[in-house]
mmCIF file of C-alpha atoms in Angstrom:
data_model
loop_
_atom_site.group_PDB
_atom_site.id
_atom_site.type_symbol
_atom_site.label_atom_id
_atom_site.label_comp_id
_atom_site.label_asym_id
_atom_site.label_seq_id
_atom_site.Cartn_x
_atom_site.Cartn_y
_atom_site.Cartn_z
ATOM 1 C CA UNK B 6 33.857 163.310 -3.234
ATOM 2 C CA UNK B 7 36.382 166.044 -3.751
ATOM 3 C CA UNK B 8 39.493 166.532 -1.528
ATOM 4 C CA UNK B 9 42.357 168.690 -1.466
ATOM 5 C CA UNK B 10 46.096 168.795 0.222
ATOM 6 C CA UNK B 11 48.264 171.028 -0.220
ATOM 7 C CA UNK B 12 51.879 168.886 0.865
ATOM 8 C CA UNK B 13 53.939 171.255 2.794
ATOM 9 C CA UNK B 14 52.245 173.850 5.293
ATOM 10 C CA UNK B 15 55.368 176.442 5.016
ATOM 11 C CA UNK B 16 57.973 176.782 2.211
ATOM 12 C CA UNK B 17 60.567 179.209 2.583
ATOM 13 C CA UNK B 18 62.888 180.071 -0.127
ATOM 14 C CA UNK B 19 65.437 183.116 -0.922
ATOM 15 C CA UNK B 20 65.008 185.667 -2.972
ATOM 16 C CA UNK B 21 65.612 184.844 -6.455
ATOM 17 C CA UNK B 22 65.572 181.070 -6.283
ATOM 18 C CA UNK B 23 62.599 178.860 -8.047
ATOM 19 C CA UNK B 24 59.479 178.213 -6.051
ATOM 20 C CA UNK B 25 57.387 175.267 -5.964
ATOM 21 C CA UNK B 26 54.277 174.691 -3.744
ATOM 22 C CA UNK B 27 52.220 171.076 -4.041
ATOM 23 C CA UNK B 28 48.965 170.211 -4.344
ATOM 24 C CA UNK B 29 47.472 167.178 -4.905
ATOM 25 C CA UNK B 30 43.624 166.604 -5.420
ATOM 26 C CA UNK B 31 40.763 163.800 -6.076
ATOM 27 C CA UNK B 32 37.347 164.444 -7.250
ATOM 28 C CA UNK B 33 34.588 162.199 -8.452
ATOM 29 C CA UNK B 34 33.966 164.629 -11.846
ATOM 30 C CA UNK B 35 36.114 166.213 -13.563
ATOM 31 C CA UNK B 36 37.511 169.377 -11.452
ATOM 32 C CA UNK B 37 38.198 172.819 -12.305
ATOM 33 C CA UNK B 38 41.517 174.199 -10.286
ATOM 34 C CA UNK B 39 42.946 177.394 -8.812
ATOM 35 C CA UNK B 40 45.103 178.909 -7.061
ATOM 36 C CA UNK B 41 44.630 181.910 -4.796
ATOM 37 C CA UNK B 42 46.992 184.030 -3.275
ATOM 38 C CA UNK B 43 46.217 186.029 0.352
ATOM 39 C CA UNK B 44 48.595 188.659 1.712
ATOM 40 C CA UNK B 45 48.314 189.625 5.594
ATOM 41 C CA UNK B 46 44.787 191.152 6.244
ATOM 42 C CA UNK B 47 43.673 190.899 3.008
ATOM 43 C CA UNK B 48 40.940 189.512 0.848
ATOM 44 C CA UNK B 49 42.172 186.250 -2.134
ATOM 45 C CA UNK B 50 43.452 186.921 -5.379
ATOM 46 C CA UNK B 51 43.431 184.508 -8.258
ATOM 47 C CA UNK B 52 46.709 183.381 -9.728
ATOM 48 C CA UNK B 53 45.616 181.331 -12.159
ATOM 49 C CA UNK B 54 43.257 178.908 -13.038
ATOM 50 C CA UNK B 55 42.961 175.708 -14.908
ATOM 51 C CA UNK B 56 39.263 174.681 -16.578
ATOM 52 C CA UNK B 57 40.106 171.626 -18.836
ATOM 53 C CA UNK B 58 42.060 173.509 -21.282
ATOM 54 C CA UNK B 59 45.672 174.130 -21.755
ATOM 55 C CA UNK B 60 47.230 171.865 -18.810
ATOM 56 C CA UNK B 61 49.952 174.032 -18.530
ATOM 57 C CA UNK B 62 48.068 177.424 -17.057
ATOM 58 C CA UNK B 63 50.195 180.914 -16.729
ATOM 59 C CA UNK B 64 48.792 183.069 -14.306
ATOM 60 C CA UNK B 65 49.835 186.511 -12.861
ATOM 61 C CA UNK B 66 52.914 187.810 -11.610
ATOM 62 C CA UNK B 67 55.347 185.044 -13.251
ATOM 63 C CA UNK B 68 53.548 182.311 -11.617
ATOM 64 C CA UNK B 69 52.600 178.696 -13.546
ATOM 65 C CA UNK B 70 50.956 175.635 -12.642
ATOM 66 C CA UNK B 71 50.667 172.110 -14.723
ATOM 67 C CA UNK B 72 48.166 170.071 -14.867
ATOM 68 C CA UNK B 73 48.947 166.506 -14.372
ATOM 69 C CA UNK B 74 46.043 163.816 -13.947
ATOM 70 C CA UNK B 75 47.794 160.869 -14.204
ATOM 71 C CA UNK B 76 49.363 162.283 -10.912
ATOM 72 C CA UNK B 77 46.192 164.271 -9.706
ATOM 73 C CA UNK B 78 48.676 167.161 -8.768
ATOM 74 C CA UNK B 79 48.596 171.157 -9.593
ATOM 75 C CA UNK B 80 51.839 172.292 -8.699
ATOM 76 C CA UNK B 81 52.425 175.669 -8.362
ATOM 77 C CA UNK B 82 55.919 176.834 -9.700
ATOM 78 C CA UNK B 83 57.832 180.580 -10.013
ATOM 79 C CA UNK B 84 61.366 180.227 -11.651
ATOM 80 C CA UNK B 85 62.587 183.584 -9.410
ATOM 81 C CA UNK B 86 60.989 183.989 -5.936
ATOM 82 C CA UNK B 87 60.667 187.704 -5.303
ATOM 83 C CA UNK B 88 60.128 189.243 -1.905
ATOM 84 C CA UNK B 89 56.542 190.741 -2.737
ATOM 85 C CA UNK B 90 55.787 186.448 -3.266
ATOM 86 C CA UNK B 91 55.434 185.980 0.568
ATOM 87 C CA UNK B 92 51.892 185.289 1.599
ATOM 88 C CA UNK B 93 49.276 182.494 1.762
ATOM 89 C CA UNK B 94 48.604 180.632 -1.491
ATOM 90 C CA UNK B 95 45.515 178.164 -1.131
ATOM 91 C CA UNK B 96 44.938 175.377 -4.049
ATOM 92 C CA UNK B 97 41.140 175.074 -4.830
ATOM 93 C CA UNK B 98 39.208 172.655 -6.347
ATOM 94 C CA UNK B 99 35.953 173.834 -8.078
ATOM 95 C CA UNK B 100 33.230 170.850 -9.479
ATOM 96 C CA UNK B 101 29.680 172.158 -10.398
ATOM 97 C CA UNK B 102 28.763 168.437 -11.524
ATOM 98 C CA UNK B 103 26.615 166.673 -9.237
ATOM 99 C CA UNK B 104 26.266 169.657 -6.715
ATOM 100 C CA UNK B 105 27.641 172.783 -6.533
ATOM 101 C CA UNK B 106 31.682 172.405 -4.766
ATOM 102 C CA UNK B 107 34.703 174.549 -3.641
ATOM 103 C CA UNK B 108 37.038 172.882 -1.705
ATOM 104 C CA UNK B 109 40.023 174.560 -0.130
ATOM 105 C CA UNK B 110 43.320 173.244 0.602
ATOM 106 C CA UNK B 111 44.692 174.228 3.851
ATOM 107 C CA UNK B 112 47.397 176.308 2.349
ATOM 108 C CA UNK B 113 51.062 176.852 2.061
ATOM 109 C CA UNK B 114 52.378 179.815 3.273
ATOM 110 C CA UNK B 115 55.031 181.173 1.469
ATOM 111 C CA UNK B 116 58.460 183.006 3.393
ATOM 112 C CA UNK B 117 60.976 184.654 0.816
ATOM 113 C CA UNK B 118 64.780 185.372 2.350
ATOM 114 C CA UNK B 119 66.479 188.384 1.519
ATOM 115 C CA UNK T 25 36.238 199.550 -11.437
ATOM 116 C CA UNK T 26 33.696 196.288 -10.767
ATOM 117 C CA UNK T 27 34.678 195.014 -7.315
ATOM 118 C CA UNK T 28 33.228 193.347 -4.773
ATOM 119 C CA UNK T 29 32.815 195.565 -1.363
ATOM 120 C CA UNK T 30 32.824 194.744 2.475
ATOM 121 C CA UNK T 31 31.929 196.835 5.125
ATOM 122 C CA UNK T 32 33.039 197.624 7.862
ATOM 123 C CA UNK T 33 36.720 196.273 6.850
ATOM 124 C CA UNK T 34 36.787 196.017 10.920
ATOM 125 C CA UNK T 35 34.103 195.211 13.585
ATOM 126 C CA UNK T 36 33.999 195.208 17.361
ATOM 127 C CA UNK T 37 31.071 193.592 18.814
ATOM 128 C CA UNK T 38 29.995 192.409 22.419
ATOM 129 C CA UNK T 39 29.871 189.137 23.150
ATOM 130 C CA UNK T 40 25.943 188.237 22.551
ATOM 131 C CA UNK T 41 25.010 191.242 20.644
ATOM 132 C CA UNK T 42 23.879 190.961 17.059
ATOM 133 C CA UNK T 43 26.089 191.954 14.562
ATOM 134 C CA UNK T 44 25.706 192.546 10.374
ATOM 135 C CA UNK T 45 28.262 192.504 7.831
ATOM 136 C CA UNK T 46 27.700 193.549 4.739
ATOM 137 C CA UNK T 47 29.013 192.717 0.965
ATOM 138 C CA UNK T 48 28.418 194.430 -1.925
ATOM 139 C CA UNK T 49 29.070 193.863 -5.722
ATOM 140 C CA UNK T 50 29.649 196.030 -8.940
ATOM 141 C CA UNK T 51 30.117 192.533 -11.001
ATOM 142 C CA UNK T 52 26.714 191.661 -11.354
ATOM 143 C CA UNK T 53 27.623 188.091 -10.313
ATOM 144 C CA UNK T 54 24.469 185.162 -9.882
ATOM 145 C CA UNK T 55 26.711 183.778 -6.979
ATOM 146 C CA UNK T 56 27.768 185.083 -3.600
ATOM 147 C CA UNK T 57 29.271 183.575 -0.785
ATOM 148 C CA UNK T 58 30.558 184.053 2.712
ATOM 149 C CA UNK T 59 33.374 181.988 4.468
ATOM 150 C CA UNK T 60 35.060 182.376 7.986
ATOM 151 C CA UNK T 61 38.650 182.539 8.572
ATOM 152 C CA UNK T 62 40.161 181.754 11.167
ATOM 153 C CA UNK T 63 44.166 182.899 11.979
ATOM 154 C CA UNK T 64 46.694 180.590 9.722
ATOM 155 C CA UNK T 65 43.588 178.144 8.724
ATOM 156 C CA UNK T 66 41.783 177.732 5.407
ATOM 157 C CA UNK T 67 38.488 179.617 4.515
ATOM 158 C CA UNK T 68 35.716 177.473 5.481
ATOM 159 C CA UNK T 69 32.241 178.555 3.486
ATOM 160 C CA UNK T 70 28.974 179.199 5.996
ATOM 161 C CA UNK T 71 26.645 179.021 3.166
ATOM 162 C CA UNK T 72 26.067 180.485 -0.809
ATOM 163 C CA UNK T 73 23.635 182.294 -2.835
ATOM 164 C CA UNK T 74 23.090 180.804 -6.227
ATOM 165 C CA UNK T 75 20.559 183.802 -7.470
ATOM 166 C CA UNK T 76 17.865 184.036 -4.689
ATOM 167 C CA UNK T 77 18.285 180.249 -3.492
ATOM 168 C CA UNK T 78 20.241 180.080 -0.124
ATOM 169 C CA UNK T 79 22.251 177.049 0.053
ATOM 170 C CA UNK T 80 23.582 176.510 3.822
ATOM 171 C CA UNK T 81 26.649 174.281 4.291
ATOM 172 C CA UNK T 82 25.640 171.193 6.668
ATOM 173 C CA UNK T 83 27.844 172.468 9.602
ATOM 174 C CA UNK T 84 27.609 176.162 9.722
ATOM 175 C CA UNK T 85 25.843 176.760 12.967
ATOM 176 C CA UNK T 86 22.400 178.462 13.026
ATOM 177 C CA UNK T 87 23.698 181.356 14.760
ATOM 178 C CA UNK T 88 24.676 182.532 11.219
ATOM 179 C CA UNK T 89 22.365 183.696 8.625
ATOM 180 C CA UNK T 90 22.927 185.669 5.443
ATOM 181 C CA UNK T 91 20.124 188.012 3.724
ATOM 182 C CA UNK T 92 20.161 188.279 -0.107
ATOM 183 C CA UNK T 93 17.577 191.459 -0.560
ATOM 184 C CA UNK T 94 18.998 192.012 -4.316
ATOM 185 C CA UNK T 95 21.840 190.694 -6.634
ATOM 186 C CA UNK T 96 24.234 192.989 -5.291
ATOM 187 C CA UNK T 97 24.116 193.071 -1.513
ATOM 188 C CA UNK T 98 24.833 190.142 0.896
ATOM 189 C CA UNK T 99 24.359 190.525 4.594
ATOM 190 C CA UNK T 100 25.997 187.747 7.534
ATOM 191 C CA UNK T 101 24.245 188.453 10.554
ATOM 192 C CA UNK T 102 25.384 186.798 13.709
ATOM 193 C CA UNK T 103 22.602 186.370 15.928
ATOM 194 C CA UNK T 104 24.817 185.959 19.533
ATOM 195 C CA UNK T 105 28.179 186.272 18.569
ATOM 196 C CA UNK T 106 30.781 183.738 20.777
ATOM 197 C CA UNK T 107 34.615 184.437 21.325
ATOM 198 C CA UNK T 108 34.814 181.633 18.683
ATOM 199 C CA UNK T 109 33.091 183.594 16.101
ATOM 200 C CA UNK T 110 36.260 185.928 15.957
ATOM 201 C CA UNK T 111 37.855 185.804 12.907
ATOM 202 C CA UNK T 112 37.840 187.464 9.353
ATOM 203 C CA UNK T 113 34.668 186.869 7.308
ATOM 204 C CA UNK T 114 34.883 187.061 3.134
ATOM 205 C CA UNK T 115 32.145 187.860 0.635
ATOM 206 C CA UNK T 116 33.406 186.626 -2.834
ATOM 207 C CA UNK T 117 31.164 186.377 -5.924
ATOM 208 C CA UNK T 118 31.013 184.135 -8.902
ATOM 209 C CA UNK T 119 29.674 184.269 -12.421
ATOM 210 C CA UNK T 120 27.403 180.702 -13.212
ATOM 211 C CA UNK T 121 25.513 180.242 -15.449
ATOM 212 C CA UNK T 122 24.461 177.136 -17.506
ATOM 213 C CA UNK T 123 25.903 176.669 -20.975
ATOM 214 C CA UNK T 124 23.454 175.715 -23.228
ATOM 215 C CA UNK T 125 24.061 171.992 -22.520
ATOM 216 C CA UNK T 126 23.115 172.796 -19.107
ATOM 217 C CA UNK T 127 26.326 172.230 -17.581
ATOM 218 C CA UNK T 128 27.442 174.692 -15.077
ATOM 219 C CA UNK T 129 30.622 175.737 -16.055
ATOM 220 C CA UNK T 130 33.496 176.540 -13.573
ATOM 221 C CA UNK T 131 34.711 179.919 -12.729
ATOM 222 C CA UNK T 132 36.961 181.635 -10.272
ATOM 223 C CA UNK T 133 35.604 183.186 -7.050
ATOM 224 C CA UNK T 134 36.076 186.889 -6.799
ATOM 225 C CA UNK T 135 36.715 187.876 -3.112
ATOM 226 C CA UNK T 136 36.248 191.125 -1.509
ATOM 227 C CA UNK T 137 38.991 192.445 1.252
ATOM 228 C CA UNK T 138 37.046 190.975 4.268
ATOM 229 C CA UNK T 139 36.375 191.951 7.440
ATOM 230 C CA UNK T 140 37.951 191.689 10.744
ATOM 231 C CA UNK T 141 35.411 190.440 13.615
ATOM 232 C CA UNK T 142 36.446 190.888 17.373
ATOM 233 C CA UNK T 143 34.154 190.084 19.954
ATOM 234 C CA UNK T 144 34.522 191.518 23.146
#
């Protein structure tokens, strides 16, 4: 079985400052992982993406995630929160092995102080 | 550019009368899908089209159905929308195909802006 969390449901940090939002997973098979990003009224974009590649994944707009199965985590880390960062980011995990998968974390939503 | 397409962006329905939404795609994706959102919760997926084979997920209620007519339109029809059905709906679409192992391989989801259900 796959299963997602995503540790803190809010994370509020000032403008400029590093960001870091958790998420922790467990699958049966070997996952793929993501992580969207939702502003207000508005459909997901991906961020990035890790496949069983690099385990250290860049994604758009300064953003960076590692990889880390010894500690089945995905962080999700920015060294210099910028105001256009607040939103909704959801952690995904994707498994096409033994069925067809996506499992959503409940998300972390993101406030960035002036 | 390829994009994936919902219409209306905002619907107002009567409690008990049908309703459609529709999702459209320019990526030629295999995959479609439509989830319900709910205010400050998760996505939650109501079923998936892999090609023409509908896959439901075991709790989405039967009062939701989905319409594949061609690769690049998706239809959600709610048969008697409920107050609860309020919430945003999202079509995304997915490129997956087997590698010539036969292993699906994992891609990203590719949403479209959603729309806004109210039901009066």
């Amino acid at each position: 079985a796959q299963s997602v969390t995503q540790l803190d449901s809010h994370v509020s940090v000032s403008e400029g400052t590093p960001v870091l939002l958790r998420c922790n997973y467990s699958s049966s098979y070997s996952p793929s992982l993501f992580w969207y990003v939702q502003h207000p009224n508005k459909g997901l974009q991906l961020l990035l993406k890790y496949t069983s590649a690099a385990t250290l994944v860049k994604g758009i707009n300064g953003f960076e995630a590692e990889f880390k199965k010894s500690e089945t985590s995905f962080h999700l880390t920015k060294p210099s929160a910028h105001m256009s960062d607040a939103a909704e980011y959801f952690c995904v995990v994707s498994v096409r092995t033994g069925g067809f998968k996506t499992i959503f974390g409940a998300g972390t939503r993101l406030f960035v102080k002036a | 550019d390829a994009m994936v397409i919902q219409n209306p962006r905002y619907q107002v329905t009567q409690f008990g009368k049908p309703v459609t939404l529709s999702c459209s795609q320019t990526l030629n994706h295999n995959v479609m899908y439509w989830y319900q959102q709910k205010s400050s919760q998760a996505p939650k997926l109501l079923f998936h089209y892999y090609d023409k084979d509908f896959n439901n997920e075991a709790d989405t209620p039967d009062n939701f159905q989905s319409r594949r007519p061609n690769t690049s339109f998706c239809f959600l029809d709610i048969r008697s929308p409920g107050l609860g059905d309020a919430a945003m709906y999202l079509c995304a679409t997915e490129p997956s195909r087997p590698n010539s192992g036969g292993a699906l391989k994992n891609n990203e989801q590719f949403f479209g802006p959603g729309t806004r259900l109210t039901v009066l």
